Amino acid sequence: MKTIKLVFFAVVAFLMLISATVADQANVLDNQLNALKQELKDLIKPARFEGSRVTYYKINKKPQFKNVEIFLLMESEYIFAFSGKVSSVPVHLRFYDSMDESERTLIYEVKNINDKNITVSSKDLNAAYRKKVPEVERLKRVFVEYEITKGSEKNEGVVMVIGNK
Amino acid sequence: MIKIQYSLILSSVLVFFSACKEETAPKYDVEQEQDKKQKQVSEQFDFVLPQFISLAKSFQAAGLKYESGKTSDTKRAANYATQTAQLLNIGVYSTDLAYCALNGKSQDARNFFQVIQDLGNKSGLDVIFSDKELMQKFDQSISKQEDIETFIYEIQEKSESYMQDNNLRHMSLIQFAGAWIEGMYLGAENSQLTKSSDIAQALADQMFLLQNIIKGLESYPNEDANVDKITSKFKEIDETYRNFESVKVAGNNPNKNAPELSSSELGKLKSIIRSTRNWIVEAN
């Protein structure tokens, strides 16, 4: 009986310890991503902060895709800053004009944003888009796609901050 | 052996309480969001909505001129008793604030900021709005339009950070819903609106935000009859708009083809926007 109790409490203690560790890891990741968000906010200056999004993912054995839709209501220049500094696997970034895979046009692509911060301007996106679709005036809505390549299972994230000049 | 058992029991209890520490949050929705956060995986499709001042600026760029008597009455603020009504009307007043600030109506803008601050404190956003120096900062920026804009952007940034850090995105989406409908109302009710005007085009551009607002409202974590009601009203606007001939012809990519709404379509849009906006500001 004593042995059963002992085993029971040992299992409970172990499960609780795992739960606390997972929560701690999540907090560490959040702190890292928040620090990167601040770096990106500094990077977009003097543009005014328009919004941000952290995209969380769990690396697995297959590549995966995450999408973020962004609205460009104003004609003035938008600056998009991205950080893949906490990504341990290559993350590729693509801008599309539509969510519909059968109709969308790839506007711009940046390979391997892991380990670095990058910025992309809406001026460059508009110029690249007009080369492919000459009749368009400007982008009003873009879809950012992250391709997270395969690797060992791990929770990570990429950060995006948007500014408007 | 007994000592080992006691130390195991003690350590189990300690670990249990340390693990449960974060679960004592006051509201079910916060717990649910924290649980989601622990999973730390975003949806496959996500979106970033613009700042409310950007909604107003885009209408201004389209030629929207200030017209008095169109904004929501600040006296109504005392009637908003539920958190949903408070958040929706913070959004409404935020657009009114931006509309006034961008048109040099600094005293009106000040009044709107005052009610936003009051409603913010009531609706659980006191971390953002309880700072007594905020009004002082607003007053310091009031004489220069660019400074007011900077002030508004700073408040929005602070608000976004707080909501994201505390997994309260659902609250910011309700606010945005209020801001969006007020912007659409001010645009649709403007006397300069004609079918060929840039304002009509700005209305069509901002209609593309609606689907994400609906998506956001549908993901609201708690059961709330007011959120359900506003979601169904917004769906009604979306459905009406999607059934317009010009919208069907233009398709779903505003980068390539923007719909040119006919006078009759504009009239229908104006009417449904007005009724939804009035339902929100009249304390539903």
Short mmCIF file of C-alpha atoms in Angstrom, two decimals:
data_model
loop_
_atom_site.label_atom_id
_atom_site.label_comp_id
_atom_site.label_asym_id
_atom_site.label_seq_id
_atom_site.Cartn_x
_atom_site.Cartn_y
_atom_site.Cartn_z
CA MET A 1 0.00 0.00 0.00
CA LYS A 2 2.84 2.34 0.94
CA THR A 3 4.56 1.63 -2.35
CA ILE A 4 1.38 2.43 -4.32
CA LYS A 5 1.01 5.74 -2.51
CA LEU A 6 4.63 6.51 -3.12
CA VAL A 7 4.35 5.80 -6.84
CA PHE A 8 1.11 7.82 -7.07
CA PHE A 9 2.65 10.90 -5.47
CA ALA A 10 5.82 10.55 -7.52
CA VAL A 11 3.74 10.49 -10.75
CA VAL A 12 1.66 13.50 -9.63
CA ALA A 13 4.82 15.43 -8.74
CA PHE A 14 6.38 14.57 -12.10
CA LEU A 15 3.30 15.70 -14.07
CA MET A 16 3.11 18.95 -12.13
CA LEU A 17 6.78 19.60 -12.72
CA ILE A 18 6.34 19.10 -16.48
CA SER A 19 3.33 21.45 -16.52
CA ALA A 20 5.29 24.14 -14.68
CA THR A 21 8.25 23.71 -17.05
CA VAL A 22 6.05 24.05 -20.17
CA ALA A 23 4.52 27.26 -18.79
CA ASP A 24 8.01 28.60 -18.02
CA GLN A 25 9.21 27.82 -21.56
CA ALA A 26 6.17 29.63 -22.98
CA ASN A 27 7.01 32.68 -20.87
CA VAL A 28 10.65 32.63 -21.98
CA LEU A 29 9.54 32.53 -25.63
CA ASP A 30 7.06 35.37 -25.07
CA ASN A 31 9.73 37.49 -23.43
CA GLN A 32 12.10 36.90 -26.35
CA LEU A 33 9.40 37.75 -28.90
CA ASN A 34 8.38 40.90 -27.00
CA ALA A 35 11.99 42.08 -26.97
CA LEU A 36 12.15 41.52 -30.74
CA LYS A 37 8.91 43.42 -31.21
CA GLN A 38 10.53 46.40 -29.50
CA GLU A 39 13.58 46.07 -31.78
CA LEU A 40 11.28 46.15 -34.81
CA LYS A 41 9.36 49.15 -33.49
CA ASP A 42 12.68 51.00 -33.36
CA LEU A 43 13.54 49.74 -36.83
CA ILE A 44 10.41 51.14 -38.50
CA LYS A 45 10.93 54.67 -37.15
CA PRO A 46 10.17 57.39 -38.20
CA ALA A 47 7.11 55.51 -39.53
CA ARG A 48 4.21 55.47 -37.08
CA PHE A 49 3.26 52.18 -35.48
CA GLU A 50 0.29 50.68 -37.33
CA GLY A 51 0.12 47.20 -35.84
CA SER A 52 1.97 44.00 -35.08
CA ARG A 53 1.48 40.27 -35.02
CA VAL A 54 3.44 37.42 -33.49
CA THR A 55 2.96 34.18 -35.39
CA TYR A 56 3.58 31.17 -33.19
CA TYR A 57 4.37 27.78 -34.62
CA LYS A 58 5.57 24.38 -33.57
CA ILE A 59 8.28 23.01 -35.82
CA ASN A 60 7.51 19.51 -36.98
CA LYS A 61 8.63 16.93 -39.49
CA LYS A 62 6.85 18.59 -42.42
CA PRO A 63 7.11 22.17 -43.73
CA GLN A 64 4.13 24.31 -42.69
CA PHE A 65 2.58 27.57 -43.83
CA LYS A 66 1.10 30.42 -41.80
CA ASN A 67 -0.62 33.46 -43.31
CA VAL A 68 -1.33 36.98 -42.11
CA GLU A 69 -3.63 39.36 -43.98
CA ILE A 70 -2.76 43.06 -43.89
CA PHE A 71 -4.75 46.08 -45.08
CA LEU A 72 -3.06 49.06 -46.67
CA LEU A 73 -5.81 51.65 -46.45
CA MET A 74 -3.60 54.65 -46.95
CA GLU A 75 -1.63 55.58 -50.02
CA SER A 76 1.38 56.64 -47.94
CA GLU A 77 4.30 54.24 -47.58
CA TYR A 78 4.02 51.26 -45.24
CA ILE A 79 7.08 49.64 -43.70
CA PHE A 80 6.88 45.97 -42.72
CA ALA A 81 9.55 44.74 -40.30
CA PHE A 82 10.05 41.06 -39.57
CA SER A 83 12.16 39.20 -37.07
CA GLY A 84 13.05 35.55 -37.36
CA LYS A 85 15.73 35.79 -34.67
CA VAL A 86 14.21 33.05 -32.52
CA SER A 87 13.65 30.69 -35.45
CA SER A 88 15.99 27.72 -35.41
CA VAL A 89 14.95 26.50 -38.88
CA PRO A 90 14.85 28.44 -42.19
CA VAL A 91 11.69 30.54 -42.47
CA HIS A 92 10.82 31.94 -45.91
CA LEU A 93 8.64 34.99 -46.33
CA ARG A 94 6.32 35.63 -49.28
CA PHE A 95 3.91 38.43 -50.13
CA TYR A 96 0.82 37.54 -52.18
CA ASP A 97 -2.07 39.65 -53.50
CA SER A 98 -4.76 37.11 -52.62
CA MET A 99 -5.47 34.22 -50.31
CA ASP A 100 -6.88 32.12 -53.12
CA GLU A 101 -4.05 29.80 -54.17
CA SER A 102 -5.42 29.32 -57.67
CA GLU A 103 -5.55 33.06 -58.42
CA ARG A 104 -2.86 34.66 -56.33
CA THR A 105 0.23 36.43 -57.62
CA LEU A 106 3.53 36.16 -55.78
CA ILE A 107 4.68 39.74 -55.31
CA TYR A 108 7.87 39.44 -53.34
CA GLU A 109 9.89 36.79 -51.57
CA VAL A 110 12.62 36.77 -48.92
CA LYS A 111 14.37 33.50 -48.17
CA ASN A 112 15.66 32.62 -44.71
CA ILE A 113 14.55 35.35 -42.36
CA ASN A 114 15.73 33.26 -39.43
CA ASP A 115 18.47 34.83 -37.25
CA LYS A 116 17.77 38.33 -38.54
CA ASN A 117 15.52 41.37 -38.74
CA ILE A 118 14.45 42.63 -42.15
CA THR A 119 12.25 45.43 -43.51
CA VAL A 120 10.15 45.58 -46.67
CA SER A 121 8.57 48.76 -48.03
CA SER A 122 5.16 48.99 -49.68
CA LYS A 123 6.84 51.10 -52.40
CA ASP A 124 8.95 48.10 -53.38
CA LEU A 125 5.94 45.80 -53.15
CA ASN A 126 3.87 48.09 -55.39
CA ALA A 127 6.70 48.33 -57.94
CA ALA A 128 7.16 44.55 -57.97
CA TYR A 129 3.40 44.02 -58.26
CA ARG A 130 3.02 46.45 -61.16
CA LYS A 131 5.73 44.58 -63.06
CA LYS A 132 3.66 41.42 -62.81
CA VAL A 133 0.19 42.98 -63.10
CA PRO A 134 0.66 46.25 -65.03
CA GLU A 135 -2.96 47.42 -64.81
CA VAL A 136 -2.99 47.72 -61.00
CA GLU A 137 -2.69 51.03 -59.22
CA ARG A 138 -1.49 50.00 -55.76
CA LEU A 139 -1.85 47.23 -53.21
CA LYS A 140 -4.76 47.62 -50.80
CA ARG A 141 -4.47 44.24 -49.18
CA VAL A 142 -1.55 41.82 -48.95
CA PHE A 143 -1.13 38.33 -47.59
CA VAL A 144 2.11 37.49 -45.86
CA GLU A 145 2.98 33.82 -45.93
CA TYR A 146 5.60 32.24 -43.70
CA GLU A 147 6.98 28.91 -44.79
CA ILE A 148 8.40 27.20 -41.74
CA THR A 149 10.69 24.43 -42.85
CA LYS A 150 10.91 21.08 -41.12
CA GLY A 151 13.04 20.36 -38.08
CA SER A 152 13.05 19.07 -34.55
CA GLU A 153 9.86 19.68 -32.62
CA LYS A 154 10.01 23.05 -30.89
CA ASN A 155 7.75 26.02 -30.16
CA GLU A 156 8.94 29.25 -31.77
CA GLY A 157 7.58 32.39 -33.43
CA VAL A 158 8.19 35.16 -35.95
CA VAL A 159 7.36 38.78 -35.29
CA MET A 160 5.97 41.37 -37.69
CA VAL A 161 5.58 45.10 -36.99
CA ILE A 162 3.88 47.45 -39.44
CA GLY A 163 4.52 51.19 -39.69
CA ASN A 164 3.10 53.93 -41.85
CA LYS A 165 5.00 57.05 -42.96
CA MET B 1 10.46 5.67 4.10
CA ILE B 2 7.84 7.80 5.84
CA LYS B 3 10.12 10.84 5.48
CA ILE B 4 10.39 10.21 1.76
CA GLN B 5 6.60 9.95 1.49
CA TYR B 6 6.08 13.23 3.37
CA SER B 7 8.66 15.04 1.28
CA LEU B 8 7.04 13.72 -1.89
CA ILE B 9 3.58 14.82 -0.71
CA LEU B 10 4.98 18.21 0.25
CA SER B 11 6.77 18.65 -3.06
CA SER B 12 3.63 17.54 -4.95
CA VAL B 13 1.56 20.13 -3.12
CA LEU B 14 4.16 22.86 -3.71
CA VAL B 15 4.47 22.06 -7.40
CA PHE B 16 0.68 21.88 -7.70
CA PHE B 17 0.23 25.34 -6.21
CA SER B 18 3.05 26.82 -8.28
CA ALA B 19 1.49 25.37 -11.42
CA CYS B 20 -1.96 26.64 -10.45
CA LYS B 21 -0.76 30.14 -9.64
CA GLU B 22 -1.59 31.50 -13.09
CA GLU B 23 -4.97 29.78 -13.14
CA THR B 24 -6.44 32.05 -10.48
CA ALA B 25 -7.20 34.73 -13.06
CA PRO B 26 -10.55 36.38 -12.34
CA LYS B 27 -12.35 35.53 -15.56
CA TYR B 28 -13.01 32.36 -17.49
CA ASP B 29 -12.06 34.01 -20.76
CA VAL B 30 -8.62 34.96 -19.47
CA GLU B 31 -7.99 31.37 -18.33
CA GLN B 32 -9.12 30.06 -21.68
CA GLU B 33 -6.83 32.46 -23.50
CA GLN B 34 -3.91 31.51 -21.25
CA ASP B 35 -4.56 27.90 -22.05
CA LYS B 36 -4.49 28.74 -25.74
CA LYS B 37 -1.30 30.70 -25.22
CA GLN B 38 0.36 27.70 -23.64
CA LYS B 39 -0.27 25.79 -26.83
CA GLN B 40 1.64 28.61 -28.54
CA VAL B 41 0.56 27.86 -32.07
CA SER B 42 -1.16 30.49 -34.23
CA GLU B 43 -4.04 29.75 -36.58
CA GLN B 44 -3.12 29.07 -40.20
CA PHE B 45 -4.82 32.31 -41.25
CA ASP B 46 -4.52 35.45 -39.19
CA PHE B 47 -4.91 39.18 -39.82
CA VAL B 48 -3.81 42.59 -38.62
CA LEU B 49 -6.47 45.29 -38.54
CA PRO B 50 -5.46 48.92 -39.07
CA GLN B 51 -5.47 51.55 -36.33
CA PHE B 52 -8.73 53.46 -35.98
CA ILE B 53 -6.99 56.73 -36.85
CA SER B 54 -6.01 55.09 -40.15
CA LEU B 55 -9.68 54.41 -40.88
CA ALA B 56 -10.40 58.12 -40.42
CA LYS B 57 -7.29 59.19 -42.33
CA SER B 58 -8.23 57.08 -45.31
CA PHE B 59 -11.64 58.78 -45.47
CA GLN B 60 -9.96 62.16 -45.09
CA ALA B 61 -7.62 61.33 -47.98
CA ALA B 62 -10.74 60.48 -50.01
CA GLY B 63 -12.02 64.01 -49.43
CA LEU B 64 -14.30 63.51 -46.42
CA LYS B 65 -14.94 66.93 -44.89
CA TYR B 66 -16.04 67.54 -41.33
CA GLU B 67 -19.79 67.90 -40.82
CA SER B 68 -21.09 68.86 -37.41
CA GLY B 69 -23.76 66.81 -35.67
CA LYS B 70 -22.69 63.48 -37.18
CA THR B 71 -20.57 62.15 -34.33
CA SER B 72 -21.99 60.21 -31.39
CA ASP B 73 -23.25 62.22 -28.41
CA THR B 74 -20.82 62.01 -25.47
CA LYS B 75 -23.80 62.25 -23.06
CA ARG B 76 -24.76 58.71 -24.02
CA ALA B 77 -21.55 57.33 -22.48
CA ALA B 78 -23.18 57.00 -19.04
CA ASN B 79 -25.79 54.61 -20.48
CA TYR B 80 -23.31 51.95 -21.56
CA ALA B 81 -23.62 49.44 -18.75
CA THR B 82 -22.20 46.20 -20.17
CA GLN B 83 -18.56 45.63 -21.03
CA THR B 84 -19.52 44.89 -24.65
CA ALA B 85 -21.44 48.17 -25.02
CA GLN B 86 -18.57 50.03 -23.38
CA LEU B 87 -15.95 48.49 -25.69
CA LEU B 88 -18.04 49.01 -28.82
CA ASN B 89 -18.58 52.65 -27.95
CA ILE B 90 -14.93 53.22 -27.05
CA GLY B 91 -14.43 52.24 -30.68
CA VAL B 92 -17.17 54.60 -31.89
CA TYR B 93 -15.77 57.51 -29.84
CA SER B 94 -12.22 56.68 -30.98
CA THR B 95 -13.18 57.22 -34.60
CA ASP B 96 -15.03 60.41 -33.61
CA LEU B 97 -11.90 61.55 -31.78
CA ALA B 98 -9.76 60.91 -34.86
CA TYR B 99 -12.36 62.57 -37.14
CA CYS B 100 -12.35 65.71 -34.99
CA ALA B 101 -8.58 65.76 -34.45
CA LEU B 102 -7.90 65.44 -38.19
CA ASN B 103 -10.32 68.31 -38.88
CA GLY B 104 -8.94 70.72 -36.31
CA LYS B 105 -11.86 70.37 -33.86
CA SER B 106 -9.59 70.10 -30.87
CA GLN B 107 -12.15 70.84 -28.14
CA ASP B 108 -14.51 68.17 -29.50
CA ALA B 109 -11.57 65.78 -29.75
CA ARG B 110 -10.78 66.53 -26.09
CA ASN B 111 -14.37 65.70 -25.08
CA PHE B 112 -14.20 62.40 -26.94
CA PHE B 113 -10.90 61.54 -25.31
CA GLN B 114 -12.46 62.24 -21.91
CA VAL B 115 -15.32 59.76 -22.47
CA ILE B 116 -12.94 57.17 -23.95
CA GLN B 117 -10.85 57.45 -20.79
CA ASP B 118 -13.96 57.08 -18.56
CA LEU B 119 -15.31 54.08 -20.50
CA GLY B 120 -11.82 52.55 -20.63
CA ASN B 121 -11.58 52.69 -16.85
CA LYS B 122 -15.03 51.11 -16.49
CA SER B 123 -14.46 48.33 -19.01
CA GLY B 124 -11.31 46.86 -17.50
CA LEU B 125 -8.79 48.85 -19.53
CA ASP B 126 -7.80 51.07 -16.63
CA VAL B 127 -4.13 50.04 -17.06
CA ILE B 128 -4.18 52.05 -20.30
CA PHE B 129 -6.51 54.87 -19.35
CA SER B 130 -6.13 55.46 -15.61
CA ASP B 131 -2.96 57.54 -16.00
CA LYS B 132 -4.03 60.98 -14.75
CA GLU B 133 -1.31 62.64 -16.80
CA LEU B 134 -2.88 61.41 -20.05
CA MET B 135 -5.30 64.32 -20.27
CA GLN B 136 -2.45 66.69 -19.46
CA LYS B 137 -0.44 65.17 -22.32
CA PHE B 138 -3.45 65.49 -24.59
CA ASP B 139 -3.80 69.18 -23.65
CA GLN B 140 -0.13 69.76 -24.40
CA SER B 141 -0.58 68.35 -27.89
CA ILE B 142 -3.90 70.03 -28.63
CA SER B 143 -2.55 73.13 -30.38
CA LYS B 144 -0.79 71.22 -33.15
CA GLN B 145 -2.60 68.66 -35.31
CA GLU B 146 0.52 66.58 -35.88
CA ASP B 147 1.09 66.34 -32.12
CA ILE B 148 -2.50 65.17 -31.52
CA GLU B 149 -2.04 62.51 -34.19
CA THR B 150 1.19 61.38 -32.53
CA PHE B 151 -0.62 61.25 -29.18
CA ILE B 152 -3.41 59.11 -30.69
CA TYR B 153 -0.89 56.74 -32.29
CA GLU B 154 0.90 56.39 -28.95
CA ILE B 155 -2.34 55.54 -27.11
CA GLN B 156 -3.20 52.96 -29.78
CA GLU B 157 0.25 51.41 -29.52
CA LYS B 158 0.00 51.24 -25.73
CA SER B 159 -3.48 49.74 -26.00
CA GLU B 160 -2.38 47.12 -28.56
CA SER B 161 0.62 46.09 -26.46
CA TYR B 162 -1.51 45.70 -23.35
CA MET B 163 -4.18 43.67 -25.18
CA GLN B 164 -1.64 41.40 -26.87
CA ASP B 165 0.50 40.87 -23.78
CA ASN B 166 -2.57 39.89 -21.79
CA ASN B 167 -4.30 37.84 -24.50
CA LEU B 168 -7.22 40.24 -24.70
CA ARG B 169 -7.36 40.43 -28.47
CA HIS B 170 -11.09 39.65 -28.39
CA MET B 171 -11.64 42.90 -26.50
CA SER B 172 -9.68 44.92 -29.05
CA LEU B 173 -11.74 43.33 -31.84
CA ILE B 174 -14.98 44.53 -30.24
CA GLN B 175 -13.51 48.00 -29.98
CA PHE B 176 -12.45 47.83 -33.59
CA ALA B 177 -15.96 46.79 -34.61
CA GLY B 178 -17.27 50.01 -33.05
CA ALA B 179 -14.53 52.11 -34.67
CA TRP B 180 -15.19 50.57 -38.09
CA ILE B 181 -18.96 51.09 -38.05
CA GLU B 182 -18.54 54.72 -36.98
CA GLY B 183 -16.04 55.36 -39.79
CA MET B 184 -18.39 53.78 -42.30
CA TYR B 185 -21.29 55.82 -40.88
CA LEU B 186 -19.38 59.11 -41.15
CA GLY B 187 -18.38 58.25 -44.71
CA ALA B 188 -21.82 57.07 -45.80
CA GLU B 189 -23.66 60.01 -44.21
CA ASN B 190 -21.38 62.65 -45.70
CA SER B 191 -23.11 65.04 -48.06
CA GLN B 192 -20.24 64.76 -50.55
CA LEU B 193 -20.93 61.09 -51.09
CA THR B 194 -21.81 60.35 -54.69
CA LYS B 195 -21.41 57.15 -56.63
CA SER B 196 -18.33 58.43 -58.46
CA SER B 197 -16.69 60.03 -55.43
CA ASP B 198 -13.51 58.82 -53.78
CA ILE B 199 -15.52 58.49 -50.56
CA ALA B 200 -17.63 55.77 -52.21
CA GLN B 201 -14.37 54.04 -53.14
CA ALA B 202 -13.07 54.36 -49.56
CA LEU B 203 -16.31 52.77 -48.30
CA ALA B 204 -15.83 49.84 -50.68
CA ASP B 205 -12.17 49.49 -49.61
CA GLN B 206 -13.12 49.38 -45.94
CA MET B 207 -15.81 46.76 -46.57
CA PHE B 208 -12.95 44.27 -46.98
CA LEU B 209 -12.23 44.64 -43.26
CA LEU B 210 -15.65 43.36 -42.33
CA GLN B 211 -15.00 39.66 -42.85
CA ASN B 212 -12.10 39.73 -40.41
CA ILE B 213 -14.13 41.71 -37.89
CA ILE B 214 -16.81 39.01 -38.09
CA LYS B 215 -14.18 36.28 -37.77
CA GLY B 216 -12.85 38.05 -34.69
CA LEU B 217 -16.29 38.48 -33.12
CA GLU B 218 -17.10 34.81 -33.77
CA SER B 219 -13.98 33.76 -31.90
CA TYR B 220 -15.08 35.68 -28.78
CA PRO B 221 -14.35 33.21 -25.99
CA ASN B 222 -17.38 33.76 -23.74
CA GLU B 223 -21.08 33.45 -24.36
CA ASP B 224 -22.41 36.97 -24.68
CA ALA B 225 -25.79 37.78 -26.19
CA ASN B 226 -24.65 41.31 -27.14
CA VAL B 227 -21.65 39.98 -29.04
CA ASP B 228 -23.90 37.46 -30.80
CA LYS B 229 -26.32 40.23 -31.72
CA ILE B 230 -23.65 42.54 -33.10
CA THR B 231 -22.08 39.62 -35.00
CA SER B 232 -25.40 38.85 -36.69
CA LYS B 233 -25.90 42.53 -37.58
CA PHE B 234 -22.42 42.70 -39.11
CA LYS B 235 -23.10 39.48 -41.04
CA GLU B 236 -26.24 41.08 -42.40
CA ILE B 237 -24.19 44.04 -43.69
CA ASP B 238 -21.69 41.63 -45.25
CA GLU B 239 -24.40 39.59 -46.92
CA THR B 240 -26.17 42.69 -48.27
CA TYR B 241 -22.90 43.99 -49.68
CA ARG B 242 -21.86 40.70 -51.26
CA ASN B 243 -25.17 40.50 -53.07
CA PHE B 244 -24.60 43.83 -54.84
CA GLU B 245 -24.14 43.30 -58.58
CA SER B 246 -21.09 45.59 -58.72
CA VAL B 247 -19.41 43.62 -55.92
CA LYS B 248 -20.07 40.29 -57.65
CA VAL B 249 -18.61 41.65 -60.88
CA ALA B 250 -15.49 43.06 -59.19
CA GLY B 251 -14.61 39.80 -57.44
CA ASN B 252 -12.68 39.35 -54.24
CA ASN B 253 -9.32 40.96 -54.99
CA PRO B 254 -9.45 44.73 -54.35
CA ASN B 255 -5.88 45.08 -55.65
CA LYS B 256 -7.06 44.26 -59.16
CA ASN B 257 -10.68 45.32 -59.22
CA ALA B 258 -12.49 47.61 -56.84
CA PRO B 259 -16.30 47.61 -57.02
CA GLU B 260 -17.99 50.78 -58.23
CA LEU B 261 -21.21 50.86 -56.25
CA SER B 262 -24.33 52.12 -58.00
CA SER B 263 -26.48 54.85 -56.41
CA SER B 264 -29.04 52.28 -55.34
CA GLU B 265 -26.35 50.03 -53.81
CA LEU B 266 -24.86 53.01 -51.98
CA GLY B 267 -28.31 53.84 -50.63
CA LYS B 268 -28.82 50.30 -49.34
CA LEU B 269 -25.36 50.23 -47.77
CA LYS B 270 -25.94 53.61 -46.16
CA SER B 271 -29.23 52.47 -44.69
CA ILE B 272 -27.94 49.23 -43.14
CA ILE B 273 -24.81 50.96 -41.81
CA ARG B 274 -26.96 53.67 -40.20
CA SER B 275 -29.28 51.20 -38.53
CA THR B 276 -26.41 49.10 -37.11
CA ARG B 277 -24.47 52.15 -35.95
CA ASN B 278 -27.54 53.62 -34.27
CA TRP B 279 -28.23 50.30 -32.53
CA ILE B 280 -24.70 50.42 -31.09
CA VAL B 281 -24.74 54.05 -29.93
CA GLU B 282 -28.26 53.89 -28.54
CA ALA B 283 -27.04 51.60 -25.77
CA ASN B 284 -28.75 48.56 -27.39
#
